[in-house]
Amino acid sequence: MVPVVALLLAGAWLYYLLDPGPEKRVLLVGAILLGCLFYLIHFLLVWQAPAADLFILPAAAMLTGLGLLLLYHIDPNLALKQWWWTVLGLVGMACIVIVLRDYHWLSDYKYTFMLLGLVFLVLTVLVGDETGGARSWLSLGQFRFQPAEVVKLLVIIFMAAYLSEYKESLGGDHDKNPFRLDWQGIGPLLVTGGLLLVLLVFQKDLGAALIFFALILAMLYIASGRSSLVFLGLLAFGAACLVAYHLFPHVQTRVAVWYNPWPLADGAGYQIVQSFFALAQGGVFGMGLGMSQPNYIPAVATDFIFSVAGAELGFLGGVLILSLYLLISWRGMKIAAGAPDDFGLMLAAGLAILFAVQTLVILGGILKLLPLTGVTLPLMSYGGSSLVITYAMLGLLIKLSSLFAASGGKMKDAP
């Protein structure tokens, strides 16, 4: 945790030196308080979950610290709000670590969780607010949040419980016919998954739809071990993409920008082209913290925070960030491998897969490997809903590692 606190203090001190003033001392106070909070959570884990994985929290804290420093350069007000969201997320993580003593009861309410998730999405379609071309927000007075972020956790619990219960029937006798489907087992999954994706498409939240599709397909493969199901899923996904391309003009625009953004640099391709310039300016070592011009990139705080990191920290900084994401995802899958039962395995794997897939989807869009989808980079992008839910999911993952180890698992190594 020492590098995290050093990063926060060094970054706050640098911004203070660049523009000294009595009001800027709050930067140092904020950095110290957040560093203390990270240490408190660390000691809480040692106390309440002594056998828990101790790699995930430091890596998450480092990514959050980097995100806060970059956000401060983009807009100090956004950084202040993100600071409070970080505190709330860490409090949520602490509550999960303290309260959760047994995870098996979650499987008893799998249908309730899935129904709640669908209700959230239906409400978003009916009365949601539109931002950035997608109707993906719900407002409760002054409070606004993205229901899809909450639905991610609900879907993971449902999928983990359902797949662990119907694992045998989903596996099937694929030696004789690899494409044979047990409709009693896979039918409800097709209905709920299809309904989920249709509601997200109606919201025009294509990024979330892509993430949910990849999550469901990956968990289905882990439960069944059948590559034929992955093939059929990708075949259906390709057909759905073709239909969406012909039905929705904004999908055609995003594909055109992905294919060749340069002729559209004055219009729809402006965002990604400016992102390319920022990444190119960073070079190998970067321009230095606070030295880039991030406000040339629209939606830079939410969708393109990695471009700012590339400009200010360079290629080496980008590699460090990717390594931290890889570390969290790898530790998550390692935790899943140590699960004592099928539900625990699927639950931990689902949490790790979601984290990895969301990272890949947004980084793939920024690096032009995928069409842009407008999702947040976990732990770094501005966004309260995303940050709080991500910390809740990481808290659940860390607590699972402790419970697995207490059940005779293998998650006992620590840094």
GROMACS .gro file of C-alpha atoms in nm:
model
  415
    1MET     CA    1   0.000   0.000   0.000
    2VAL     CA    2   0.305   0.228   0.041
    3PRO     CA    3   0.336   0.299  -0.337
    4VAL     CA    4  -0.032   0.403  -0.346
    5VAL     CA    5   0.008   0.657  -0.065
    6ALA     CA    6   0.335   0.782  -0.219
    7LEU     CA    7   0.160   0.828  -0.555
    8LEU     CA    8  -0.130   1.023  -0.400
    9LEU     CA    9   0.100   1.250  -0.198
   10ALA     CA   10   0.344   1.310  -0.486
   11GLY     CA   11   0.062   1.390  -0.728
   12ALA     CA   12  -0.110   1.628  -0.485
   13TRP     CA   13   0.219   1.800  -0.408
   14LEU     CA   14   0.296   1.839  -0.779
   15TYR     CA   15  -0.043   2.002  -0.851
   16TYR     CA   16   0.010   2.229  -0.550
   17LEU     CA   17   0.351   2.339  -0.682
   18LEU     CA   18   0.211   2.401  -1.032
   19ASP     CA   19  -0.053   2.637  -0.895
   20PRO     CA   20   0.022   2.718  -0.529
   21GLY     CA   21  -0.242   2.879  -0.313
   22PRO     CA   22  -0.402   2.831   0.028
   23GLU     CA   23  -0.710   2.665  -0.127
   24LYS     CA   24  -0.486   2.403  -0.296
   25ARG     CA   25  -0.378   2.268   0.042
   26VAL     CA   26  -0.702   2.071   0.039
   27LEU     CA   27  -0.533   1.852  -0.224
   28LEU     CA   28  -0.276   1.733   0.028
   29VAL     CA   29  -0.546   1.681   0.291
   30GLY     CA   30  -0.753   1.476   0.046
   31ALA     CA   31  -0.453   1.264  -0.052
   32ILE     CA   32  -0.363   1.196   0.313
   33LEU     CA   33  -0.722   1.108   0.410
   34LEU     CA   34  -0.765   0.873   0.114
   35GLY     CA   35  -0.429   0.707   0.185
   36CYS     CA   36  -0.538   0.653   0.547
   37LEU     CA   37  -0.868   0.506   0.430
   38PHE     CA   38  -0.691   0.259   0.201
   39TYR     CA   39  -0.472   0.154   0.496
   40LEU     CA   40  -0.780   0.115   0.717
   41ILE     CA   41  -0.940  -0.117   0.461
   42HIS     CA   42  -0.615  -0.312   0.439
   43PHE     CA   43  -0.603  -0.362   0.818
   44LEU     CA   44  -0.973  -0.451   0.813
   45LEU     CA   45  -0.900  -0.728   0.564
   46VAL     CA   46  -0.615  -0.859   0.779
   47TRP     CA   47  -0.850  -0.859   1.080
   48GLN     CA   48  -1.178  -0.981   0.930
   49ALA     CA   49  -1.049  -1.190   0.638
   50PRO     CA   50  -0.695  -1.297   0.731
   51ALA     CA   51  -0.664  -1.552   0.449
   52ALA     CA   52  -0.800  -1.315   0.182
   53ASP     CA   53  -0.618  -1.224  -0.136
   54LEU     CA   54  -0.395  -0.926  -0.060
   55PHE     CA   55  -0.304  -0.832  -0.418
   56ILE     CA   56  -0.641  -0.699  -0.535
   57LEU     CA   57  -0.686  -0.405  -0.297
   58PRO     CA   58  -0.340  -0.246  -0.360
   59ALA     CA   59  -0.384  -0.280  -0.737
   60ALA     CA   60  -0.734  -0.129  -0.722
   61ALA     CA   61  -0.610   0.152  -0.499
   62MET     CA   62  -0.327   0.232  -0.740
   63LEU     CA   63  -0.568   0.252  -1.036
   64THR     CA   64  -0.808   0.469  -0.837
   65GLY     CA   65  -0.526   0.701  -0.730
   66LEU     CA   66  -0.405   0.739  -1.088
   67GLY     CA   67  -0.760   0.807  -1.204
   68LEU     CA   68  -0.811   1.076  -0.940
   69LEU     CA   69  -0.487   1.255  -1.035
   70LEU     CA   70  -0.577   1.250  -1.404
   71LEU     CA   71  -0.932   1.364  -1.332
   72TYR     CA   72  -0.801   1.656  -1.128
   73HIS     CA   73  -0.616   1.781  -1.436
   74ILE     CA   74  -0.930   1.740  -1.649
   75ASP     CA   75  -1.169   1.904  -1.402
   76PRO     CA   76  -1.100   1.953  -1.028
   77ASN     CA   77  -1.474   1.942  -0.951
   78LEU     CA   78  -1.505   1.598  -1.109
   79ALA     CA   79  -1.203   1.480  -0.908
   80LEU     CA   80  -1.367   1.601  -0.586
   81LYS     CA   81  -1.690   1.412  -0.667
   82GLN     CA   82  -1.487   1.104  -0.760
   83TRP     CA   83  -1.304   1.130  -0.427
   84TRP     CA   84  -1.637   1.105  -0.244
   85TRP     CA   85  -1.750   0.817  -0.466
   86THR     CA   86  -1.422   0.639  -0.380
   87VAL     CA   87  -1.491   0.682  -0.010
   88LEU     CA   88  -1.844   0.544  -0.058
   89GLY     CA   89  -1.711   0.250  -0.261
   90LEU     CA   90  -1.453   0.164   0.006
   91VAL     CA   91  -1.720   0.183   0.276
   92GLY     CA   92  -1.933  -0.057   0.069
   93MET     CA   93  -1.634  -0.291   0.033
   94ALA     CA   94  -1.578  -0.280   0.410
   95CYS     CA   95  -1.945  -0.360   0.478
   96ILE     CA   96  -1.932  -0.665   0.251
   97VAL     CA   97  -1.612  -0.792   0.414
   98ILE     CA   98  -1.761  -0.752   0.764
   99VAL     CA   99  -2.120  -0.866   0.704
  100LEU     CA  100  -2.085  -1.155   0.456
  101ARG     CA  101  -2.019  -1.473   0.653
  102ASP     CA  102  -2.158  -1.723   0.403
  103TYR     CA  103  -2.214  -1.672   0.029
  104HIS     CA  104  -2.437  -1.975  -0.034
  105TRP     CA  105  -2.758  -1.794   0.065
  106LEU     CA  106  -2.719  -1.574  -0.243
  107SER     CA  107  -2.808  -1.871  -0.466
  108ASP     CA  108  -3.146  -1.909  -0.291
  109TYR     CA  109  -3.258  -1.574  -0.432
  110LYS     CA  110  -3.125  -1.609  -0.787
  111TYR     CA  111  -3.460  -1.555  -0.956
  112THR     CA  112  -3.535  -1.258  -0.732
  113PHE     CA  113  -3.202  -1.099  -0.829
  114MET     CA  114  -3.266  -1.158  -1.200
  115LEU     CA  115  -3.620  -1.022  -1.178
  116LEU     CA  116  -3.492  -0.716  -0.993
  117GLY     CA  117  -3.234  -0.661  -1.266
  118LEU     CA  118  -3.496  -0.681  -1.540
  119VAL     CA  119  -3.721  -0.439  -1.350
  120PHE     CA  120  -3.431  -0.191  -1.330
  121LEU     CA  121  -3.380  -0.213  -1.706
  122VAL     CA  122  -3.750  -0.187  -1.790
  123LEU     CA  123  -3.779   0.124  -1.571
  124THR     CA  124  -3.477   0.271  -1.750
  125VAL     CA  125  -3.641   0.214  -2.088
  126LEU     CA  126  -3.971   0.366  -1.972
  127VAL     CA  127  -3.864   0.663  -1.756
  128GLY     CA  128  -3.485   0.681  -1.789
  129ASP     CA  129  -3.285   0.989  -1.880
  130GLU     CA  130  -3.090   1.008  -2.204
  131THR     CA  131  -2.723   1.108  -2.186
  132GLY     CA  132  -2.469   1.078  -2.466
  133GLY     CA  133  -2.726   0.917  -2.697
  134ALA     CA  134  -2.813   0.634  -2.455
  135ARG     CA  135  -3.116   0.615  -2.224
  136SER     CA  136  -2.918   0.457  -1.942
  137TRP     CA  137  -2.983   0.674  -1.634
  138LEU     CA  138  -3.252   0.674  -1.367
  139SER     CA  139  -3.320   0.983  -1.154
  140LEU     CA  140  -3.452   0.980  -0.798
  141GLY     CA  141  -3.478   1.350  -0.723
  142GLN     CA  142  -3.125   1.492  -0.730
  143PHE     CA  143  -2.973   1.144  -0.726
  144ARG     CA  144  -2.890   0.984  -1.063
  145PHE     CA  145  -2.742   0.643  -1.126
  146GLN     CA  146  -2.690   0.390  -1.404
  147PRO     CA  147  -2.904   0.080  -1.331
  148ALA     CA  148  -2.695  -0.133  -1.569
  149GLU     CA  149  -2.406  -0.111  -1.320
  150VAL     CA  150  -2.620  -0.264  -1.044
  151VAL     CA  151  -2.764  -0.519  -1.286
  152LYS     CA  152  -2.413  -0.650  -1.358
  153LEU     CA  153  -2.379  -0.780  -1.003
  154LEU     CA  154  -2.736  -0.919  -1.001
  155VAL     CA  155  -2.680  -1.105  -1.329
  156ILE     CA  156  -2.353  -1.256  -1.206
  157ILE     CA  157  -2.524  -1.395  -0.896
  158PHE     CA  158  -2.814  -1.533  -1.104
  159MET     CA  159  -2.585  -1.689  -1.363
  160ALA     CA  160  -2.356  -1.842  -1.099
  161ALA     CA  161  -2.650  -1.999  -0.912
  162TYR     CA  162  -2.833  -2.117  -1.223
  163LEU     CA  163  -2.529  -2.263  -1.397
  164SER     CA  164  -2.410  -2.444  -1.085
  165GLU     CA  165  -2.758  -2.598  -1.045
  166TYR     CA  166  -2.794  -2.706  -1.411
  167LYS     CA  167  -2.428  -2.780  -1.478
  168GLU     CA  168  -2.481  -3.148  -1.558
  169SER     CA  169  -2.765  -3.096  -1.806
  170LEU     CA  170  -2.581  -2.809  -1.978
  171GLY     CA  171  -2.272  -3.027  -2.022
  172GLY     CA  172  -2.475  -3.279  -2.221
  173ASP     CA  173  -2.354  -3.584  -2.409
  174HIS     CA  174  -2.144  -3.385  -2.654
  175ASP     CA  175  -1.934  -3.686  -2.756
  176LYS     CA  176  -2.222  -3.796  -2.978
  177ASN     CA  177  -2.353  -3.459  -3.093
  178PRO     CA  178  -2.162  -3.145  -2.981
  179PHE     CA  179  -2.446  -2.918  -3.092
  180ARG     CA  180  -2.724  -3.098  -2.904
  181LEU     CA  181  -2.900  -2.860  -2.662
  182ASP     CA  182  -3.087  -2.950  -2.346
  183TRP     CA  183  -3.371  -2.700  -2.376
  184GLN     CA  184  -3.486  -2.754  -2.020
  185GLY     CA  185  -3.151  -2.625  -1.896
  186ILE     CA  186  -3.057  -2.370  -2.157
  187GLY     CA  187  -3.408  -2.246  -2.243
  188PRO     CA  188  -3.452  -2.017  -1.938
  189LEU     CA  189  -3.102  -1.880  -1.998
  190LEU     CA  190  -3.185  -1.791  -2.357
  191VAL     CA  191  -3.506  -1.617  -2.250
  192THR     CA  192  -3.356  -1.413  -1.964
  193GLY     CA  193  -3.030  -1.335  -2.148
  194GLY     CA  194  -3.217  -1.239  -2.465
  195LEU     CA  195  -3.458  -1.015  -2.274
  196LEU     CA  196  -3.166  -0.852  -2.096
  197LEU     CA  197  -2.985  -0.775  -2.421
  198VAL     CA  198  -3.301  -0.651  -2.597
  199LEU     CA  199  -3.370  -0.404  -2.313
  200LEU     CA  200  -3.012  -0.274  -2.334
  201VAL     CA  201  -3.041  -0.236  -2.712
  202PHE     CA  202  -3.363  -0.036  -2.663
  203GLN     CA  203  -3.166   0.190  -2.429
  204LYS     CA  204  -2.900   0.219  -2.703
  205ASP     CA  205  -2.648   0.107  -2.439
  206LEU     CA  206  -2.453  -0.112  -2.678
  207GLY     CA  207  -2.141  -0.119  -2.462
  208ALA     CA  208  -2.330  -0.273  -2.171
  209ALA     CA  209  -2.501  -0.518  -2.410
  210LEU     CA  210  -2.163  -0.633  -2.542
  211ILE     CA  211  -2.026  -0.677  -2.188
  212PHE     CA  212  -2.330  -0.878  -2.072
  213PHE     CA  213  -2.316  -1.100  -2.381
  214ALA     CA  214  -1.945  -1.178  -2.329
  215LEU     CA  215  -2.004  -1.238  -1.957
  216ILE     CA  216  -2.293  -1.481  -2.012
  217LEU     CA  217  -2.110  -1.670  -2.287
  218ALA     CA  218  -1.789  -1.703  -2.083
  219MET     CA  219  -1.973  -1.825  -1.772
  220LEU     CA  220  -2.173  -2.071  -1.984
  221TYR     CA  221  -1.847  -2.211  -2.124
  222ILE     CA  222  -1.692  -2.248  -1.778
  223ALA     CA  223  -2.001  -2.431  -1.651
  224SER     CA  224  -2.049  -2.661  -1.950
  225GLY     CA  225  -1.698  -2.693  -2.096
  226ARG     CA  226  -1.859  -2.700  -2.444
  227SER     CA  227  -1.687  -2.495  -2.713
  228SER     CA  228  -1.985  -2.572  -2.941
  229LEU     CA  229  -2.202  -2.344  -2.723
  230VAL     CA  230  -1.947  -2.064  -2.766
  231PHE     CA  231  -1.955  -2.119  -3.143
  232LEU     CA  232  -2.337  -2.104  -3.152
  233GLY     CA  233  -2.334  -1.795  -2.928
  234LEU     CA  234  -2.087  -1.614  -3.151
  235LEU     CA  235  -2.291  -1.713  -3.456
  236ALA     CA  236  -2.605  -1.563  -3.299
  237PHE     CA  237  -2.408  -1.254  -3.193
  238GLY     CA  238  -2.282  -1.201  -3.547
  239ALA     CA  239  -2.636  -1.225  -3.684
  240ALA     CA  240  -2.763  -0.980  -3.419
  241CYS     CA  241  -2.484  -0.736  -3.508
  242LEU     CA  242  -2.582  -0.747  -3.876
  243VAL     CA  243  -2.947  -0.677  -3.787
  244ALA     CA  244  -2.849  -0.392  -3.553
  245TYR     CA  245  -2.622  -0.245  -3.820
  246HIS     CA  246  -2.907  -0.228  -4.072
  247LEU     CA  247  -3.168  -0.107  -3.822
  248PHE     CA  248  -2.984   0.160  -3.620
  249PRO     CA  249  -2.803   0.456  -3.782
  250HIS     CA  250  -2.585   0.516  -3.473
  251VAL     CA  251  -2.446   0.163  -3.506
  252GLN     CA  252  -2.355   0.234  -3.869
  253THR     CA  253  -2.180   0.555  -3.757
  254ARG     CA  254  -1.977   0.376  -3.490
  255VAL     CA  255  -1.869   0.106  -3.735
  256ALA     CA  256  -1.769   0.371  -3.990
  257VAL     CA  257  -1.563   0.555  -3.726
  258TRP     CA  258  -1.401   0.229  -3.620
  259TYR     CA  259  -1.317   0.131  -3.979
  260ASN     CA  260  -1.159   0.464  -4.077
  261PRO     CA  261  -1.207   0.769  -3.852
  262TRP     CA  262  -0.983   1.009  -4.048
  263PRO     CA  263  -1.237   1.117  -4.318
  264LEU     CA  264  -1.479   1.184  -4.028
  265ALA     CA  265  -1.226   1.375  -3.815
  266ASP     CA  266  -1.439   1.692  -3.824
  267GLY     CA  267  -1.753   1.509  -3.715
  268ALA     CA  268  -1.825   1.168  -3.571
  269GLY     CA  269  -1.457   1.069  -3.577
  270TYR     CA  270  -1.334   1.378  -3.391
  271GLN     CA  271  -1.326   1.205  -3.051
  272ILE     CA  272  -1.117   0.904  -3.149
  273VAL     CA  273  -0.881   1.112  -3.366
  274GLN     CA  274  -0.808   1.348  -3.076
  275SER     CA  275  -0.747   1.041  -2.861
  276PHE     CA  276  -0.490   0.916  -3.114
  277PHE     CA  277  -0.312   1.253  -3.100
  278ALA     CA  278  -0.301   1.238  -2.720
  279LEU     CA  279  -0.157   0.887  -2.720
  280ALA     CA  280   0.101   0.985  -2.980
  281GLN     CA  281   0.207   1.293  -2.782
  282GLY     CA  282   0.281   1.072  -2.482
  283GLY     CA  283   0.556   0.877  -2.656
  284VAL     CA  284   0.745   0.628  -2.442
  285PHE     CA  285   0.785   0.824  -2.120
  286GLY     CA  286   0.489   1.066  -2.135
  287MET     CA  287   0.459   1.443  -2.111
  288GLY     CA  288   0.436   1.441  -1.732
  289LEU     CA  289   0.145   1.461  -1.491
  290GLY     CA  290  -0.069   1.770  -1.558
  291MET     CA  291   0.109   1.854  -1.886
  292SER     CA  292  -0.139   1.728  -2.149
  293GLN     CA  293  -0.438   1.906  -2.308
  294PRO     CA  294  -0.716   1.657  -2.229
  295ASN     CA  295  -1.011   1.886  -2.291
  296TYR     CA  296  -0.971   1.851  -2.669
  297ILE     CA  297  -1.122   1.502  -2.628
  298PRO     CA  298  -1.502   1.495  -2.576
  299ALA     CA  299  -1.618   1.275  -2.285
  300VAL     CA  300  -1.255   1.243  -2.180
  301ALA     CA  301  -1.334   1.194  -1.809
  302THR     CA  302  -1.565   0.898  -1.869
  303ASP     CA  303  -1.469   0.725  -2.194
  304PHE     CA  304  -1.111   0.833  -2.266
  305ILE     CA  305  -0.928   0.853  -1.933
  306PHE     CA  306  -0.676   0.600  -2.068
  307SER     CA  307  -0.587   0.840  -2.351
  308VAL     CA  308  -0.496   1.105  -2.091
  309ALA     CA  309  -0.290   0.846  -1.905
  310GLY     CA  310  -0.110   0.763  -2.230
  311ALA     CA  311  -0.038   1.130  -2.297
  312GLU     CA  312   0.090   1.209  -1.947
  313LEU     CA  313   0.251   0.877  -1.848
  314GLY     CA  314   0.351   0.750  -2.192
  315PHE     CA  315   0.373   0.396  -2.322
  316LEU     CA  316   0.542   0.274  -2.005
  317GLY     CA  317   0.265   0.421  -1.790
  318GLY     CA  318   0.007   0.254  -2.012
  319VAL     CA  319   0.182  -0.080  -1.972
  320LEU     CA  320   0.182  -0.034  -1.593
  321ILE     CA  321  -0.192   0.035  -1.597
  322LEU     CA  322  -0.262  -0.269  -1.815
  323SER     CA  323  -0.048  -0.480  -1.581
  324LEU     CA  324  -0.259  -0.374  -1.283
  325TYR     CA  325  -0.582  -0.467  -1.464
  326LEU     CA  326  -0.428  -0.799  -1.564
  327LEU     CA  327  -0.318  -0.862  -1.205
  328ILE     CA  328  -0.669  -0.809  -1.066
  329SER     CA  329  -0.828  -1.028  -1.335
  330TRP     CA  330  -0.569  -1.304  -1.286
  331ARG     CA  331  -0.609  -1.302  -0.908
  332GLY     CA  332  -0.986  -1.319  -0.956
  333MET     CA  333  -0.960  -1.631  -1.172
  334LYS     CA  334  -0.711  -1.780  -0.925
  335ILE     CA  335  -0.963  -1.725  -0.646
  336ALA     CA  336  -1.229  -1.900  -0.858
  337ALA     CA  337  -0.994  -2.195  -0.912
  338GLY     CA  338  -0.969  -2.238  -0.533
  339ALA     CA  339  -1.346  -2.248  -0.477
  340PRO     CA  340  -1.473  -2.547  -0.279
  341ASP     CA  341  -1.803  -2.573  -0.474
  342ASP     CA  342  -1.957  -2.495  -0.813
  343PHE     CA  343  -2.152  -2.187  -0.701
  344GLY     CA  344  -1.843  -2.029  -0.546
  345LEU     CA  345  -1.640  -2.106  -0.859
  346MET     CA  346  -1.898  -1.951  -1.091
  347LEU     CA  347  -1.950  -1.648  -0.867
  348ALA     CA  348  -1.581  -1.563  -0.839
  349ALA     CA  349  -1.521  -1.636  -1.207
  350GLY     CA  350  -1.814  -1.414  -1.307
  351LEU     CA  351  -1.678  -1.122  -1.104
  352ALA     CA  352  -1.329  -1.160  -1.253
  353ILE     CA  353  -1.462  -1.203  -1.608
  354LEU     CA  354  -1.681  -0.894  -1.586
  355PHE     CA  355  -1.387  -0.683  -1.467
  356ALA     CA  356  -1.164  -0.812  -1.747
  357VAL     CA  357  -1.427  -0.785  -2.022
  358GLN     CA  358  -1.525  -0.428  -1.935
  359THR     CA  359  -1.157  -0.328  -1.937
  360LEU     CA  360  -1.100  -0.495  -2.273
  361VAL     CA  361  -1.411  -0.341  -2.431
  362ILE     CA  362  -1.320   0.020  -2.348
  363LEU     CA  363  -0.947  -0.021  -2.416
  364GLY     CA  364  -1.029  -0.199  -2.743
  365GLY     CA  365  -1.243   0.100  -2.844
  366ILE     CA  366  -0.972   0.354  -2.755
  367LEU     CA  367  -0.704   0.157  -2.942
  368LYS     CA  368  -0.938   0.104  -3.242
  369LEU     CA  369  -0.949  -0.271  -3.200
  370LEU     CA  370  -1.329  -0.254  -3.146
  371PRO     CA  371  -1.600   0.003  -3.225
  372LEU     CA  372  -1.636   0.260  -2.948
  373THR     CA  373  -1.906   0.165  -2.700
  374GLY     CA  374  -1.893   0.437  -2.435
  375VAL     CA  375  -1.834   0.232  -2.120
  376THR     CA  376  -1.618   0.336  -1.827
  377LEU     CA  377  -1.269   0.208  -1.755
  378PRO     CA  378  -1.311   0.038  -1.415
  379LEU     CA  379  -1.168   0.230  -1.118
  380MET     CA  380  -1.019   0.510  -1.330
  381SER     CA  381  -1.300   0.674  -1.530
  382TYR     CA  382  -1.528   0.930  -1.371
  383GLY     CA  383  -1.858   0.773  -1.267
  384GLY     CA  384  -2.008   0.712  -0.925
  385SER     CA  385  -2.230   0.415  -1.018
  386SER     CA  386  -1.945   0.232  -1.187
  387LEU     CA  387  -1.690   0.301  -0.913
  388VAL     CA  388  -1.912   0.204  -0.619
  389ILE     CA  389  -2.034  -0.119  -0.783
  390THR     CA  390  -1.680  -0.209  -0.890
  391TYR     CA  391  -1.556  -0.175  -0.532
  392ALA     CA  392  -1.855  -0.378  -0.410
  393MET     CA  393  -1.772  -0.656  -0.655
  394LEU     CA  394  -1.403  -0.650  -0.563
  395GLY     CA  395  -1.501  -0.661  -0.196
  396LEU     CA  396  -1.714  -0.968  -0.265
  397LEU     CA  397  -1.427  -1.127  -0.457
  398ILE     CA  398  -1.182  -1.061  -0.173
  399LYS     CA  399  -1.425  -1.198   0.085
  400LEU     CA  400  -1.479  -1.508  -0.128
  401SER     CA  401  -1.104  -1.569  -0.132
  402SER     CA  402  -1.104  -1.569   0.248
  403LEU     CA  403  -1.408  -1.798   0.274
  404PHE     CA  404  -1.262  -2.037   0.015
  405ALA     CA  405  -0.934  -2.053   0.205
  406ALA     CA  406  -1.121  -2.121   0.529
  407SER     CA  407  -1.294  -2.410   0.351
  408GLY     CA  408  -0.963  -2.568   0.261
  409GLY     CA  409  -0.891  -2.376  -0.062
  410LYS     CA  410  -0.549  -2.271  -0.180
  411MET     CA  411  -0.568  -1.890  -0.157
  412LYS     CA  412  -0.318  -1.851   0.120
  413ASP     CA  413  -0.030  -1.680  -0.059
  414ALA     CA  414   0.024  -1.309   0.003
  415PRO     CA  415   0.266  -1.045  -0.131
   0.00000   0.00000   0.00000
